[in-house]
PDB file of C-alpha atoms in Angstrom:
ATOM      1  CA  MET M   2     -21.926 -16.017  31.399  1.00  0.00           C
ATOM      2  CA  SER M   3     -24.230 -18.466  29.655  1.00  0.00           C
ATOM      3  CA  THR M   4     -26.433 -15.640  28.358  1.00  0.00           C
ATOM      4  CA  TRP M   5     -23.541 -14.307  26.302  1.00  0.00           C
ATOM      5  CA  LEU M   6     -22.326 -17.674  25.104  1.00  0.00           C
ATOM      6  CA  THR M   7     -25.567 -19.287  24.078  1.00  0.00           C
ATOM      7  CA  ARG M   8     -26.566 -16.523  21.710  1.00  0.00           C
ATOM      8  CA  TRP M   9     -23.918 -17.941  19.321  1.00  0.00           C
ATOM      9  CA  ARG M  10     -24.490 -21.244  17.553  1.00  0.00           C
ATOM     10  CA  ILE M  11     -21.612 -23.294  16.175  1.00  0.00           C
ATOM     11  CA  ASN M  12     -23.195 -23.636  12.749  1.00  0.00           C
ATOM     12  CA  ASP M  13     -23.782 -19.895  12.372  1.00  0.00           C
ATOM     13  CA  VAL M  14     -20.265 -19.514  10.933  1.00  0.00           C
ATOM     14  CA  ALA M  15     -18.334 -22.090   8.966  1.00  0.00           C
ATOM     15  CA  THR M  16     -14.767 -20.863   9.140  1.00  0.00           C
ATOM     16  CA  PRO M  17     -12.187 -22.031  11.700  1.00  0.00           C
ATOM     17  CA  THR M  18     -10.850 -18.470  11.822  1.00  0.00           C
ATOM     18  CA  ILE M  19     -14.097 -17.128  13.225  1.00  0.00           C
ATOM     19  CA  GLN M  20     -14.487 -20.080  15.592  1.00  0.00           C
ATOM     20  CA  ARG M  21     -11.050 -19.344  17.081  1.00  0.00           C
ATOM     21  CA  ARG M  22     -12.006 -15.675  17.506  1.00  0.00           C
ATOM     22  CA  ARG M  23     -15.243 -16.641  19.243  1.00  0.00           C
ATOM     23  CA  LEU M  24     -13.449 -19.065  21.544  1.00  0.00           C
ATOM     24  CA  GLY M  25     -10.854 -16.393  22.281  1.00  0.00           C
ATOM     25  CA  ASN M  26     -13.551 -13.886  23.225  1.00  0.00           C
ATOM     26  CA  ALA M  27     -15.250 -16.482  25.411  1.00  0.00           C
ATOM     27  CA  LEU M  28     -11.982 -17.391  27.152  1.00  0.00           C
ATOM     28  CA  LYS M  29     -11.171 -13.746  27.803  1.00  0.00           C
ATOM     29  CA  ARG M  30     -14.608 -13.084  29.312  1.00  0.00           C
ATOM     30  CA  ALA M  31     -14.391 -16.229  31.429  1.00  0.00           C
ATOM     31  CA  ARG M  32     -10.941 -15.239  32.736  1.00  0.00           C
ATOM     32  CA  GLU M  33     -12.057 -11.696  33.527  1.00  0.00           C
ATOM     33  CA  GLN M  34     -15.218 -12.900  35.281  1.00  0.00           C
ATOM     34  CA  ALA M  35     -13.051 -15.241  37.353  1.00  0.00           C
ATOM     35  CA  SER M  36     -10.768 -12.272  38.192  1.00  0.00           C
ATOM     36  CA  LYS M  37      -7.695 -14.077  36.907  1.00  0.00           C
ATOM     37  CA  THR M  38      -4.706 -12.583  35.077  1.00  0.00           C
ATOM     38  CA  GLN M  39      -3.134 -13.879  31.877  1.00  0.00           C
ATOM     39  CA  ASP M  40      -0.030 -14.825  33.895  1.00  0.00           C
ATOM     40  CA  GLU M  41      -2.114 -16.891  36.312  1.00  0.00           C
ATOM     41  CA  ALA M  42      -3.909 -18.612  33.425  1.00  0.00           C
ATOM     42  CA  ALA M  43      -0.604 -19.363  31.706  1.00  0.00           C
ATOM     43  CA  GLU M  44       0.686 -21.120  34.819  1.00  0.00           C
ATOM     44  CA  GLN M  45      -2.233 -23.562  34.654  1.00  0.00           C
ATOM     45  CA  ILE M  46      -1.141 -24.843  31.236  1.00  0.00           C
ATOM     46  CA  ASP M  47       2.607 -24.388  31.795  1.00  0.00           C
ATOM     47  CA  ALA M  48       2.909 -21.716  29.102  1.00  0.00           C
ATOM     48  CA  ALA M  49       3.921 -18.085  28.668  1.00  0.00           C
ATOM     49  CA  ALA M  50       1.382 -15.311  29.132  1.00  0.00           C
ATOM     50  CA  SER M  51       1.842 -14.496  25.432  1.00  0.00           C
ATOM     51  CA  LYS M  52       0.159 -17.808  24.610  1.00  0.00           C
ATOM     52  CA  ILE M  53      -2.933 -16.809  26.554  1.00  0.00           C
ATOM     53  CA  SER M  54      -2.896 -13.494  24.722  1.00  0.00           C
ATOM     54  CA  ARG M  55      -2.757 -15.257  21.328  1.00  0.00           C
ATOM     55  CA  LEU M  56      -5.574 -17.600  22.348  1.00  0.00           C
ATOM     56  CA  GLU M  57      -7.784 -14.717  23.441  1.00  0.00           C
ATOM     57  CA  LEU M  58      -7.114 -12.882  20.187  1.00  0.00           C
ATOM     58  CA  GLY M  59      -8.059 -15.972  18.188  1.00  0.00           C
ATOM     59  CA  GLN M  60      -4.575 -16.169  16.677  1.00  0.00           C
ATOM     60  CA  SER M  61      -3.995 -19.806  17.597  1.00  0.00           C
ATOM     61  CA  GLY M  62      -5.911 -22.948  18.494  1.00  0.00           C
ATOM     62  CA  ILE M  63      -5.838 -24.789  21.792  1.00  0.00           C
ATOM     63  CA  LYS M  64      -5.542 -28.440  22.792  1.00  0.00           C
ATOM     64  CA  LEU M  65      -8.574 -29.835  24.554  1.00  0.00           C
ATOM     65  CA  THR M  66      -6.429 -30.843  27.540  1.00  0.00           C
ATOM     66  CA  ASP M  67      -5.273 -27.226  27.983  1.00  0.00           C
ATOM     67  CA  LEU M  68      -8.785 -25.911  27.470  1.00  0.00           C
ATOM     68  CA  THR M  69     -10.120 -28.291  30.128  1.00  0.00           C
ATOM     69  CA  LEU M  70      -7.535 -26.977  32.602  1.00  0.00           C
ATOM     70  CA  LEU M  71      -8.441 -23.371  31.860  1.00  0.00           C
ATOM     71  CA  LEU M  72     -12.175 -24.018  32.119  1.00  0.00           C
ATOM     72  CA  SER M  73     -11.674 -25.644  35.511  1.00  0.00           C
ATOM     73  CA  PHE M  74      -9.486 -22.706  36.619  1.00  0.00           C
ATOM     74  CA  TYR M  75     -12.154 -20.223  35.478  1.00  0.00           C
ATOM     75  CA  ARG M  76     -14.916 -22.397  37.010  1.00  0.00           C
ATOM     76  CA  VAL M  77     -16.760 -22.748  33.706  1.00  0.00           C
ATOM     77  CA  THR M  78     -19.017 -25.815  33.729  1.00  0.00           C
ATOM     78  CA  GLY M  79     -22.045 -27.362  32.080  1.00  0.00           C
ATOM     79  CA  ASP M  80     -23.328 -26.163  28.715  1.00  0.00           C
ATOM     80  CA  ASP M  81     -20.868 -23.259  28.590  1.00  0.00           C
ATOM     81  CA  ALA M  82     -17.899 -25.608  28.941  1.00  0.00           C
ATOM     82  CA  GLU M  83     -19.231 -27.962  26.270  1.00  0.00           C
ATOM     83  CA  PHE M  84     -19.900 -25.054  23.935  1.00  0.00           C
ATOM     84  CA  MET M  85     -16.335 -23.787  24.275  1.00  0.00           C
ATOM     85  CA  LYS M  86     -14.978 -27.272  23.615  1.00  0.00           C
ATOM     86  CA  GLU M  87     -17.068 -27.408  20.433  1.00  0.00           C
ATOM     87  CA  LEU M  88     -15.548 -24.097  19.359  1.00  0.00           C
ATOM     88  CA  ALA M  89     -12.075 -25.473  20.004  1.00  0.00           C
ATOM     89  CA  ARG M  90     -12.770 -28.522  17.828  1.00  0.00           C
ATOM     90  CA  ALA M  91     -14.223 -26.373  15.039  1.00  0.00           C
ATOM     91  CA  GLY M  92     -11.236 -24.037  15.203  1.00  0.00           C
ATOM     92  CA  ARG M  93      -8.858 -26.881  14.373  1.00  0.00           C
ATOM     93  CA  GLN M  94     -10.658 -27.845  11.157  1.00  0.00           C
ATOM     94  CA  ARG M  95      -9.180 -27.054   7.771  1.00  0.00           C
ATOM     95  CA  GLY M  96     -10.283 -23.759   6.215  1.00  0.00           C
ATOM     96  CA  ARG M  97     -12.596 -23.585   3.228  1.00  0.00           C
ATOM     97  CA  TRP M  98      -9.745 -22.338   0.985  1.00  0.00           C
ATOM     98  CA  THR M  99      -7.343 -25.214   1.698  1.00  0.00           C
ATOM     99  CA  GLY M 100      -7.547 -26.390  -1.913  1.00  0.00           C
ATOM    100  CA  PHE M 101      -6.041 -23.096  -3.096  1.00  0.00           C
ATOM    101  CA  LEU M 102      -2.911 -23.059  -0.924  1.00  0.00           C
ATOM    102  CA  GLY M 103      -0.644 -22.288  -3.874  1.00  0.00           C
ATOM    103  CA  ALA M 104      -2.781 -19.355  -4.973  1.00  0.00           C
ATOM    104  CA  ILE M 105      -3.464 -17.670  -1.625  1.00  0.00           C
ATOM    105  CA  PRO M 106      -0.597 -16.425   0.569  1.00  0.00           C
ATOM    106  CA  ASP M 107      -0.748 -17.454   4.231  1.00  0.00           C
ATOM    107  CA  TRP M 108      -1.285 -13.861   5.347  1.00  0.00           C
ATOM    108  CA  PHE M 109      -4.286 -13.493   3.018  1.00  0.00           C
ATOM    109  CA  ARG M 110      -5.982 -16.777   3.898  1.00  0.00           C
ATOM    110  CA  THR M 111      -7.276 -15.366   7.163  1.00  0.00           C
ATOM    111  CA  TYR M 112      -8.795 -12.428   5.333  1.00  0.00           C
ATOM    112  CA  VAL M 113     -10.792 -14.515   2.856  1.00  0.00           C
ATOM    113  CA  ASP M 114     -12.186 -16.538   5.750  1.00  0.00           C
ATOM    114  CA  LEU M 115     -13.192 -13.370   7.608  1.00  0.00           C
ATOM    115  CA  GLU M 116     -14.626 -11.740   4.488  1.00  0.00           C
ATOM    116  CA  ALA M 117     -16.928 -14.703   3.883  1.00  0.00           C
ATOM    117  CA  ASP M 118     -18.540 -14.242   7.290  1.00  0.00           C
ATOM    118  CA  VAL M 119     -18.988 -10.495   7.631  1.00  0.00           C
ATOM    119  CA  SER M 120     -22.351  -8.955   8.381  1.00  0.00           C
ATOM    120  CA  ASP M 121     -21.104  -5.479   7.452  1.00  0.00           C
ATOM    121  CA  MET M 122     -18.004  -4.359   5.564  1.00  0.00           C
ATOM    122  CA  ARG M 123     -16.557  -0.922   4.867  1.00  0.00           C
ATOM    123  CA  TRP M 124     -13.805  -0.921   2.250  1.00  0.00           C
ATOM    124  CA  TYR M 125     -11.745   2.080   1.166  1.00  0.00           C
ATOM    125  CA  GLN M 126      -9.666   1.497  -1.972  1.00  0.00           C
ATOM    126  CA  PRO M 127      -7.413   4.274  -3.269  1.00  0.00           C
ATOM    127  CA  GLU M 128      -5.839   2.703  -6.383  1.00  0.00           C
ATOM    128  CA  VAL M 129      -7.729  -0.248  -7.930  1.00  0.00           C
ATOM    129  CA  VAL M 130     -11.253  -1.656  -7.918  1.00  0.00           C
ATOM    130  CA  PRO M 131     -11.842  -3.861  -4.824  1.00  0.00           C
ATOM    131  CA  GLY M 132     -11.413  -7.577  -5.485  1.00  0.00           C
ATOM    132  CA  ILE M 133     -15.005  -8.655  -4.959  1.00  0.00           C
ATOM    133  CA  LEU M 134     -16.186  -6.000  -7.436  1.00  0.00           C
ATOM    134  CA  GLN M 135     -13.770  -6.942 -10.211  1.00  0.00           C
ATOM    135  CA  ILE M 136     -14.896  -8.542 -13.474  1.00  0.00           C
ATOM    136  CA  GLU M 137     -13.013 -11.528 -14.864  1.00  0.00           C
ATOM    137  CA  ASN M 138     -11.206  -9.606 -17.632  1.00  0.00           C
ATOM    138  CA  TYR M 139     -10.077  -6.949 -15.138  1.00  0.00           C
ATOM    139  CA  ILE M 140      -8.726  -9.664 -12.805  1.00  0.00           C
ATOM    140  CA  ARG M 141      -6.808 -11.350 -15.612  1.00  0.00           C
ATOM    141  CA  ALA M 142      -5.322  -8.077 -16.843  1.00  0.00           C
ATOM    142  CA  MET M 143      -4.264  -7.048 -13.340  1.00  0.00           C
ATOM    143  CA  ASN M 144      -2.686 -10.431 -12.560  1.00  0.00           C
ATOM    144  CA  VAL M 145      -0.613 -10.360 -15.737  1.00  0.00           C
ATOM    145  CA  LYS M 146       0.758  -6.910 -14.866  1.00  0.00           C
ATOM    146  CA  ALA M 147       1.279  -7.540 -11.167  1.00  0.00           C
ATOM    147  CA  GLN M 148       2.778 -11.032 -11.332  1.00  0.00           C
ATOM    148  CA  PRO M 149       5.217 -11.435 -14.218  1.00  0.00           C
ATOM    149  CA  GLY M 150       6.585 -14.969 -14.341  1.00  0.00           C
ATOM    150  CA  VAL M 151       3.735 -16.565 -12.384  1.00  0.00           C
ATOM    151  CA  SER M 152       2.401 -19.704 -14.051  1.00  0.00           C
ATOM    152  CA  GLN M 153      -0.936 -19.713 -15.858  1.00  0.00           C
ATOM    153  CA  GLU M 154      -2.141 -22.470 -13.515  1.00  0.00           C
ATOM    154  CA  VAL M 155      -1.584 -20.316 -10.413  1.00  0.00           C
ATOM    155  CA  MET M 156      -3.217 -17.302 -12.054  1.00  0.00           C
ATOM    156  CA  ASP M 157      -6.224 -19.448 -13.000  1.00  0.00           C
ATOM    157  CA  GLN M 158      -6.503 -20.529  -9.368  1.00  0.00           C
ATOM    158  CA  GLN M 159      -6.284 -16.914  -8.194  1.00  0.00           C
ATOM    159  CA  LEU M 160      -9.035 -15.992 -10.628  1.00  0.00           C
ATOM    160  CA  LYS M 161     -11.213 -18.824  -9.345  1.00  0.00           C
ATOM    161  CA  VAL M 162     -10.694 -17.766  -5.726  1.00  0.00           C
ATOM    162  CA  ARG M 163     -11.607 -14.161  -6.474  1.00  0.00           C
ATOM    163  CA  LEU M 164     -14.719 -15.126  -8.425  1.00  0.00           C
ATOM    164  CA  GLU M 165     -15.798 -17.511  -5.652  1.00  0.00           C
ATOM    165  CA  ARG M 166     -15.335 -14.740  -3.106  1.00  0.00           C
ATOM    166  CA  GLN M 167     -17.849 -12.680  -5.076  1.00  0.00           C
ATOM    167  CA  ALA M 168     -20.593 -15.105  -4.051  1.00  0.00           C
ATOM    168  CA  ILE M 169     -20.938 -12.879  -0.980  1.00  0.00           C
ATOM    169  CA  LEU M 170     -22.797 -10.390  -3.195  1.00  0.00           C
ATOM    170  CA  ASP M 171     -25.565 -12.831  -4.081  1.00  0.00           C
ATOM    171  CA  ARG M 172     -26.135 -14.703  -0.836  1.00  0.00           C
ATOM    172  CA  PRO M 173     -29.699 -14.754   0.504  1.00  0.00           C
ATOM    173  CA  ASP M 174     -28.265 -13.242   3.709  1.00  0.00           C
ATOM    174  CA  ALA M 175     -25.928 -10.910   1.831  1.00  0.00           C
ATOM    175  CA  PRO M 176     -24.096  -8.510   4.168  1.00  0.00           C
ATOM    176  CA  MET M 177     -24.141  -4.736   3.882  1.00  0.00           C
ATOM    177  CA  LEU M 178     -21.145  -3.782   1.726  1.00  0.00           C
ATOM    178  CA  ASN M 179     -19.944  -0.177   1.722  1.00  0.00           C
ATOM    179  CA  PHE M 180     -17.221   0.962  -0.675  1.00  0.00           C
ATOM    180  CA  ILE M 181     -15.375   4.223  -1.154  1.00  0.00           C
ATOM    181  CA  LEU M 182     -13.171   4.283  -4.272  1.00  0.00           C
ATOM    182  CA  SER M 183     -10.785   7.107  -4.982  1.00  0.00           C
ATOM    183  CA  GLU M 184     -11.095   8.622  -8.439  1.00  0.00           C
ATOM    184  CA  SER M 185      -7.725   6.988  -9.191  1.00  0.00           C
ATOM    185  CA  ALA M 186      -9.305   3.538  -8.825  1.00  0.00           C
ATOM    186  CA  ILE M 187     -11.888   4.157 -11.531  1.00  0.00           C
ATOM    187  CA  ARG M 188      -9.590   6.072 -13.884  1.00  0.00           C
ATOM    188  CA  ARG M 189      -6.549   3.804 -13.717  1.00  0.00           C
ATOM    189  CA  ASN M 190      -6.453   1.674 -16.875  1.00  0.00           C
ATOM    190  CA  ILE M 191      -6.177  -2.025 -16.103  1.00  0.00           C
ATOM    191  CA  GLY M 192      -6.037  -3.780 -19.458  1.00  0.00           C
ATOM    192  CA  ASP M 193      -7.466  -1.817 -22.399  1.00  0.00           C
ATOM    193  CA  LYS M 194     -10.315   0.696 -22.641  1.00  0.00           C
ATOM    194  CA  ALA M 195     -12.847  -1.993 -23.468  1.00  0.00           C
ATOM    195  CA  ILE M 196     -12.032  -3.829 -20.238  1.00  0.00           C
ATOM    196  CA  MET M 197     -12.258  -0.623 -18.204  1.00  0.00           C
ATOM    197  CA  ARG M 198     -15.597   0.260 -19.785  1.00  0.00           C
ATOM    198  CA  GLU M 199     -16.935  -3.197 -18.920  1.00  0.00           C
ATOM    199  CA  GLN M 200     -15.602  -2.864 -15.375  1.00  0.00           C
ATOM    200  CA  LEU M 201     -17.124   0.575 -14.857  1.00  0.00           C
ATOM    201  CA  LEU M 202     -20.528  -0.538 -16.151  1.00  0.00           C
ATOM    202  CA  HIS M 203     -20.337  -3.481 -13.741  1.00  0.00           C
ATOM    203  CA  LEU M 204     -19.681  -1.082 -10.841  1.00  0.00           C
ATOM    204  CA  ALA M 205     -22.639   1.054 -11.885  1.00  0.00           C
ATOM    205  CA  GLU M 206     -24.871  -2.019 -11.910  1.00  0.00           C
ATOM    206  CA  LEU M 207     -23.664  -3.206  -8.510  1.00  0.00           C
ATOM    207  CA  ALA M 208     -24.251   0.266  -7.053  1.00  0.00           C
ATOM    208  CA  GLU M 209     -27.989  -0.209  -7.559  1.00  0.00           C
ATOM    209  CA  ARG M 210     -28.162  -3.242  -5.305  1.00  0.00           C
ATOM    210  CA  PRO M 211     -29.838  -2.684  -1.932  1.00  0.00           C
ATOM    211  CA  ASN M 212     -26.908  -4.208   0.013  1.00  0.00           C
ATOM    212  CA  VAL M 213     -24.204  -2.232  -1.814  1.00  0.00           C
ATOM    213  CA  GLU M 214     -23.286   1.394  -1.174  1.00  0.00           C
ATOM    214  CA  LEU M 215     -20.620   2.779  -3.496  1.00  0.00           C
ATOM    215  CA  GLN M 216     -19.078   6.250  -3.319  1.00  0.00           C
ATOM    216  CA  VAL M 217     -16.268   7.930  -5.206  1.00  0.00           C
ATOM    217  CA  LEU M 218     -13.717  10.227  -3.576  1.00  0.00           C
ATOM    218  CA  PRO M 219     -12.958  12.718  -6.375  1.00  0.00           C
ATOM    219  CA  PHE M 220      -9.606  14.357  -6.956  1.00  0.00           C
ATOM    220  CA  ASN M 221     -10.977  17.751  -5.943  1.00  0.00           C
ATOM    221  CA  ALA M 222     -12.498  16.542  -2.659  1.00  0.00           C
ATOM    222  CA  GLN M 223     -11.245  17.714   0.692  1.00  0.00           C
ATOM    223  CA  THR M 224      -8.878  14.877   1.551  1.00  0.00           C
ATOM    224  CA  PHE M 225      -6.864  13.835   4.562  1.00  0.00           C
ATOM    225  CA  GLY M 226      -3.273  12.853   5.226  1.00  0.00           C
ATOM    226  CA  ALA M 227      -4.090   9.149   5.354  1.00  0.00           C
ATOM    227  CA  ALA M 228      -6.417   9.080   2.343  1.00  0.00           C
ATOM    228  CA  TRP M 229      -3.840   7.084   0.370  1.00  0.00           C
ATOM    229  CA  VAL M 230      -4.077   4.149   2.835  1.00  0.00           C
ATOM    230  CA  GLY M 231      -6.439   1.396   1.738  1.00  0.00           C
ATOM    231  CA  PHE M 232      -8.240  -0.508   4.498  1.00  0.00           C
ATOM    232  CA  THR M 233     -11.211  -2.724   5.206  1.00  0.00           C
ATOM    233  CA  ILE M 234     -13.337  -2.685   8.373  1.00  0.00           C
ATOM    234  CA  MET M 235     -15.195  -5.956   8.960  1.00  0.00           C
ATOM    235  CA  ARG M 236     -18.033  -6.489  11.424  1.00  0.00           C
ATOM    236  CA  PHE M 237     -19.566  -9.821  12.448  1.00  0.00           C
ATOM    237  CA  ASP M 238     -23.113 -10.448  13.619  1.00  0.00           C
ATOM    238  CA  HIS M 239     -23.607  -6.661  13.764  1.00  0.00           C
ATOM    239  CA  ASP M 240     -21.490  -6.581  16.923  1.00  0.00           C
ATOM    240  CA  ALA M 241     -19.147  -3.565  16.920  1.00  0.00           C
ATOM    241  CA  ALA M 242     -17.011  -5.207  19.596  1.00  0.00           C
ATOM    242  CA  SER M 243     -15.920  -7.817  17.062  1.00  0.00           C
ATOM    243  CA  ASP M 244     -14.719  -5.344  14.393  1.00  0.00           C
ATOM    244  CA  VAL M 245     -11.466  -6.135  12.595  1.00  0.00           C
ATOM    245  CA  VAL M 246      -9.461  -3.721  10.445  1.00  0.00           C
ATOM    246  CA  TYR M 247      -7.509  -5.310   7.596  1.00  0.00           C
ATOM    247  CA  LEU M 248      -4.447  -3.543   6.177  1.00  0.00           C
ATOM    248  CA  GLU M 249      -2.501  -5.003   3.275  1.00  0.00           C
ATOM    249  CA  ASP M 250       0.886  -4.256   1.731  1.00  0.00           C
ATOM    250  CA  TYR M 251       2.803  -5.971  -1.060  1.00  0.00           C
ATOM    251  CA  THR M 252       4.000  -9.009   0.912  1.00  0.00           C
ATOM    252  CA  ASP M 253       2.032  -9.090   4.152  1.00  0.00           C
ATOM    253  CA  ALA M 254      -1.058  -7.938   6.017  1.00  0.00           C
ATOM    254  CA  THR M 255      -2.029  -6.633   9.431  1.00  0.00           C
ATOM    255  CA  TYR M 256      -5.242  -7.430  11.327  1.00  0.00           C
ATOM    256  CA  LEU M 257      -6.211  -4.883  13.969  1.00  0.00           C
ATOM    257  CA  ASP M 258      -8.867  -5.589  16.575  1.00  0.00           C
ATOM    258  CA  ARG M 259      -7.651  -3.347  19.409  1.00  0.00           C
ATOM    259  CA  PRO M 260     -10.439  -0.876  20.252  1.00  0.00           C
ATOM    260  CA  ASP M 261      -8.148   2.147  19.772  1.00  0.00           C
ATOM    261  CA  GLY M 262      -7.005   0.951  16.334  1.00  0.00           C
ATOM    262  CA  VAL M 263     -10.540   0.134  15.178  1.00  0.00           C
ATOM    263  CA  LYS M 264     -11.766   3.491  16.487  1.00  0.00           C
ATOM    264  CA  ALA M 265      -9.088   5.385  14.548  1.00  0.00           C
ATOM    265  CA  TYR M 266      -9.922   3.695  11.240  1.00  0.00           C
ATOM    266  CA  THR M 267     -13.647   4.072  11.815  1.00  0.00           C
ATOM    267  CA  ALA M 268     -13.132   7.811  12.307  1.00  0.00           C
ATOM    268  CA  LEU M 269     -11.046   7.935   9.112  1.00  0.00           C
ATOM    269  CA  TRP M 270     -13.810   6.090   7.245  1.00  0.00           C
ATOM    270  CA  ASN M 271     -16.369   8.608   8.457  1.00  0.00           C
ATOM    271  CA  ARG M 272     -14.222  11.536   7.260  1.00  0.00           C
ATOM    272  CA  LEU M 273     -13.652   9.941   3.854  1.00  0.00           C
ATOM    273  CA  GLN M 274     -17.345   9.169   3.514  1.00  0.00           C
ATOM    274  CA  SER M 275     -18.223  12.799   4.242  1.00  0.00           C
ATOM    275  CA  ALA M 276     -15.701  14.015   1.643  1.00  0.00           C
ATOM    276  CA  ALA M 277     -16.830  11.544  -1.054  1.00  0.00           C
ATOM    277  CA  LEU M 278     -19.586  12.098  -3.585  1.00  0.00           C
ATOM    278  CA  GLY M 279     -23.046  10.825  -2.721  1.00  0.00           C
ATOM    279  CA  GLN M 280     -24.158   7.480  -4.105  1.00  0.00           C
ATOM    280  CA  VAL M 281     -26.179   8.931  -6.993  1.00  0.00           C
ATOM    281  CA  GLU M 282     -23.418  11.378  -7.957  1.00  0.00           C
ATOM    282  CA  SER M 283     -20.827   8.607  -7.701  1.00  0.00           C
ATOM    283  CA  ARG M 284     -22.773   6.298 -10.014  1.00  0.00           C
ATOM    284  CA  ASN M 285     -23.267   9.121 -12.507  1.00  0.00           C
ATOM    285  CA  MET M 286     -19.542   9.821 -12.514  1.00  0.00           C
ATOM    286  CA  ILE M 287     -18.768   6.138 -13.135  1.00  0.00           C
ATOM    287  CA  LEU M 288     -21.226   6.020 -16.049  1.00  0.00           C
ATOM    288  CA  ARG M 289     -19.768   9.210 -17.483  1.00  0.00           C
ATOM    289  CA  LEU M 290     -16.252   7.754 -17.425  1.00  0.00           C
ATOM    290  CA  ALA M 291     -17.531   4.539 -19.012  1.00  0.00           C
ATOM    291  CA  SER M 292     -18.942   6.537 -21.939  1.00  0.00           C
ATOM    292  CA  GLU M 293     -15.728   8.426 -22.651  1.00  0.00           C
ATOM    293  CA  ASP M 294     -13.655   7.410 -25.688  1.00  0.00           C
TER     294      ASP M 294
END
């Protein structure tokens, strides 16, 4: 077990969200190696089996007293036990976006933590330009349309959050970012024509970066029944077993990490990627639209 655990270092990832996921993975492996069921583990901490399930999925933290009981039950000792206790402590820390609680919904806070720590991301967007690719004027114009009645202070905070998220593009260890945008996303006017031209030129510039792959799914492409569904597939430390699929609607979000769910969205991504224009053709199309009156 120690071989798997010690290849992670606590300081590799800063977010409590990821630390809880790592602890959950470690607890699940420890339980399985000890040949124990979730029901048996739950009895040790006087809880329901659903609590063990949430812990193993990284959806909740754990008290050190409960963790100690589980580690003893799973016969985890030494460095492995101390490592898992460190993960538990890190998972209870406040997230990096705590100062923006009024600007970020609870259901989105997990996403921005995960996004900051990806090693690879595949993002399909059918209607608007993805957040981390948006210019400031585009963000402002979209917020005004989408949130009538929201105070200027909150919108300024939302703008700041989105611009800070874009730091992922310029990190020395920048992840591989793959985007497929439907033609709707680059034709839909957000703000005026000048803003859209600026936004499109920004996309064309980003598309030349070595860590960014950008494709356009044109209107006349062979499409699929679920091509209208936007989604993001996130991978961490280049480990496919840790993939998470993020799905967002108007008031909530879903995070999928079940292998069957991840597999289905990965297959959909592959089909969309095959139907989309190549990277050179996509950039040319974006530049052509930017030059139109």
